[in-house]
Short mmCIF file of C-alpha atoms in Angstrom, two decimals:
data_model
loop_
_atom_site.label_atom_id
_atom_site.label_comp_id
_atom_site.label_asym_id
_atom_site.label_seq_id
_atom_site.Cartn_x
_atom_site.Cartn_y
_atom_site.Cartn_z
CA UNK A 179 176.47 66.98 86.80
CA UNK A 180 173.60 65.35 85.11
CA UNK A 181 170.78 64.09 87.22
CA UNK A 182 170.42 60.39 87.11
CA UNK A 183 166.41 60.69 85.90
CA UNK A 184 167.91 62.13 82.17
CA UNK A 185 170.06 59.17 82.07
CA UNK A 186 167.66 56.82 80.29
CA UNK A 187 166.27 59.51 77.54
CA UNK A 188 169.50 59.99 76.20
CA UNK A 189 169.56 58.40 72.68
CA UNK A 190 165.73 57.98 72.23
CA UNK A 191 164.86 57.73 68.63
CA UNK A 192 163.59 61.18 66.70
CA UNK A 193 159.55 60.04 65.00
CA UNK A 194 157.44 62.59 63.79
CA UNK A 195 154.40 63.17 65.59
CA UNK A 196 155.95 60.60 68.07
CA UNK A 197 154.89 60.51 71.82
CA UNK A 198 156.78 57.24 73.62
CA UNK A 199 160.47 55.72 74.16
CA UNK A 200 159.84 53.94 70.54
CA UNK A 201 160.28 57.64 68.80
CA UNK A 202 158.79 61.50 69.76
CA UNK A 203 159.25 64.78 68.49
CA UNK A 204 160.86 67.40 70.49
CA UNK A 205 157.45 67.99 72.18
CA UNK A 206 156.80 64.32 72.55
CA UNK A 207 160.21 64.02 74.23
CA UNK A 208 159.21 66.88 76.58
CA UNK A 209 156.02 65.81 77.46
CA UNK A 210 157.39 62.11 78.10
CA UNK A 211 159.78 63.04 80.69
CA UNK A 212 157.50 66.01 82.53
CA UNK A 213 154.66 62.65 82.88
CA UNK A 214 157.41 60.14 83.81
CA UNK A 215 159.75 62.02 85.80
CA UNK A 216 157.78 65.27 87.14
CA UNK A 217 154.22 63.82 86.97
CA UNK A 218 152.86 66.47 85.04
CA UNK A 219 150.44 65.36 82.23
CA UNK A 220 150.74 67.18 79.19
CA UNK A 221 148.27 68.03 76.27
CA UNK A 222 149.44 65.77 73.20
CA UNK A 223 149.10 69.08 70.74
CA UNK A 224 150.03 66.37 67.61
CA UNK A 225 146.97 67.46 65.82
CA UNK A 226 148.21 71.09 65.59
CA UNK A 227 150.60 70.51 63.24
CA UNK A 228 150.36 68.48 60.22
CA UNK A 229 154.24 67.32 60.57
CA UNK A 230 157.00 68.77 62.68
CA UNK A 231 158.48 70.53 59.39
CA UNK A 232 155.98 72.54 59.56
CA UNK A 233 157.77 75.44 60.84
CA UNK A 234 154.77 77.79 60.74
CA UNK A 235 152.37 74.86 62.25
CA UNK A 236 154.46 74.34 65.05
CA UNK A 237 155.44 77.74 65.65
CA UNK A 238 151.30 78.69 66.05
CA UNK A 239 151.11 75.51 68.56
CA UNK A 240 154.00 76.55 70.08
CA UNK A 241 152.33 79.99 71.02
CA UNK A 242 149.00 78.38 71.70
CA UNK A 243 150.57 75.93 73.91
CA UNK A 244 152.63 78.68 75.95
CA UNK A 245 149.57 80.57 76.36
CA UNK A 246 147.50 77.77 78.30
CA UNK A 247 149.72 78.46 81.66
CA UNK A 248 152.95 78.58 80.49
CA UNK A 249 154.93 81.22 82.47
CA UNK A 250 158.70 83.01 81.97
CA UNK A 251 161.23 81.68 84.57
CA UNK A 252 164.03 83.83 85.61
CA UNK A 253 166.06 81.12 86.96
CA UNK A 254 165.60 77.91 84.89
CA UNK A 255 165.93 74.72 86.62
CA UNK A 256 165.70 71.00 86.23
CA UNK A 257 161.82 70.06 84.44
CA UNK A 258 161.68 73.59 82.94
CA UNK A 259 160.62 73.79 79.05
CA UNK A 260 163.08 75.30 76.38
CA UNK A 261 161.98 77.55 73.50
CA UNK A 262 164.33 77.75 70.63
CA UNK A 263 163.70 79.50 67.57
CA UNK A 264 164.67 78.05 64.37
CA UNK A 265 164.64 80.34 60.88
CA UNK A 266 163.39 82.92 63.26
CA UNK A 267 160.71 81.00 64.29
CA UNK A 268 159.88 79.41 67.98
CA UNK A 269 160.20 76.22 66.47
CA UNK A 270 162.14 73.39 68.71
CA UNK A 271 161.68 72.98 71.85
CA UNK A 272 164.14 70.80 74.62
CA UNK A 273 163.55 70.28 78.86
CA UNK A 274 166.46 71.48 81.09
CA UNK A 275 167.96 68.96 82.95
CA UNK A 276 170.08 71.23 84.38
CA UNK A 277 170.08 75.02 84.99
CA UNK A 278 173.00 75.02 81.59
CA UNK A 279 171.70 71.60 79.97
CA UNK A 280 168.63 70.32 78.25
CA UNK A 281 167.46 66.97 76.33
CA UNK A 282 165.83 67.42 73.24
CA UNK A 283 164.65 65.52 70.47
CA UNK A 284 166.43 66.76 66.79
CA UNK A 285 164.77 65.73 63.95
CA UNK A 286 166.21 62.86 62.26
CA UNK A 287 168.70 61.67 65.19
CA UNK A 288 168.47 60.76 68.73
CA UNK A 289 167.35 62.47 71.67
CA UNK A 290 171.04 63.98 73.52
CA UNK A 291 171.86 66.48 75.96
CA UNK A 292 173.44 69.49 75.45
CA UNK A 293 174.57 73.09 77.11
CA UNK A 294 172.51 76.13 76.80
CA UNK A 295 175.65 78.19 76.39
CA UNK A 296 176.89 75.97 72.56
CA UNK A 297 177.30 78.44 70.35
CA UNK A 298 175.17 76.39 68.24
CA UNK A 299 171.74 77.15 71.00
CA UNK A 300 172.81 80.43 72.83
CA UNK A 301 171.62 82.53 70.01
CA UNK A 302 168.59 80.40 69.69
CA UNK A 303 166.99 80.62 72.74
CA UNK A 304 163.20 82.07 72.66
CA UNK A 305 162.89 81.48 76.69
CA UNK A 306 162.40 79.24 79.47
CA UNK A 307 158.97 77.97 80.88
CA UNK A 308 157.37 76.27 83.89
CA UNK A 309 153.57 75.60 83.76
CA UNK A 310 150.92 77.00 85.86
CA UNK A 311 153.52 78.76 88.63
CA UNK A 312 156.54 82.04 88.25
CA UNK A 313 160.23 81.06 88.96
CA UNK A 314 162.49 83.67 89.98
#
């Protein structure tokens, strides 16, 4: 079941760079709901990369990012950050709403929810995250 919190982020619009309801990135997206929903504040990282087609850009704040208390959950749960690599690289990234589900932001189309298992994400997945504390 999805919680009632993802509800209203379903359908968002995709921007660029973007950081609110009016349009985010898939980091934007992220970092919106972990301040709204989770009250964790978030570094913006949007001058790391020049655009979010900038696989390599992204892919460098990606790993930066992960590095500033970012740790490896065993068991992923609801508020955890998604890692998915795209053209090899860890490019996109999504927050589970659910153990199997996670919102994200695709470029060019509105924010949705979708299951870990798709045969489109399965293959995809780089790893799951939760700052500053181990899950198990």
């Amino acid at each position: 079941m999805i919680p009632a919190w993802a509800g209203p982020y379903v359908g968002l619009p995709y921007a660029d760079k973007g950081r609110t309801r009016d349009g985010a990135d898939c980091w934007g997206g992220v970092r919106l709901v972990l301040a709204e929903v989770f009250g964790l504040l978030l570094p913006d990282y949007g001058d790391a990369y020049p655009s979010a087609e900038d696989r390599a850009a992204v892919a460098g704040a990606v790993a930066a990012g992960l590095a500033a208390g970012w740790e490896p959950v065993s068991a992923p749960a609801a508020g955890d950050l998604l890692i998915l690599r795209i053209a090899g690289r860890p490019w996109h990234c999504g927050i589970l709403v659910t153990a199997d589900r996670f919102l994200h932001w695709p470029p060019r189309a509105t924010s949705c929810i979708e299951r870990l298992d798709s045969p489109q994400w399965a293959r995809r997945i780089e790893g799951v995250y939760r700052i500053g504390r181990t899950g198990e």
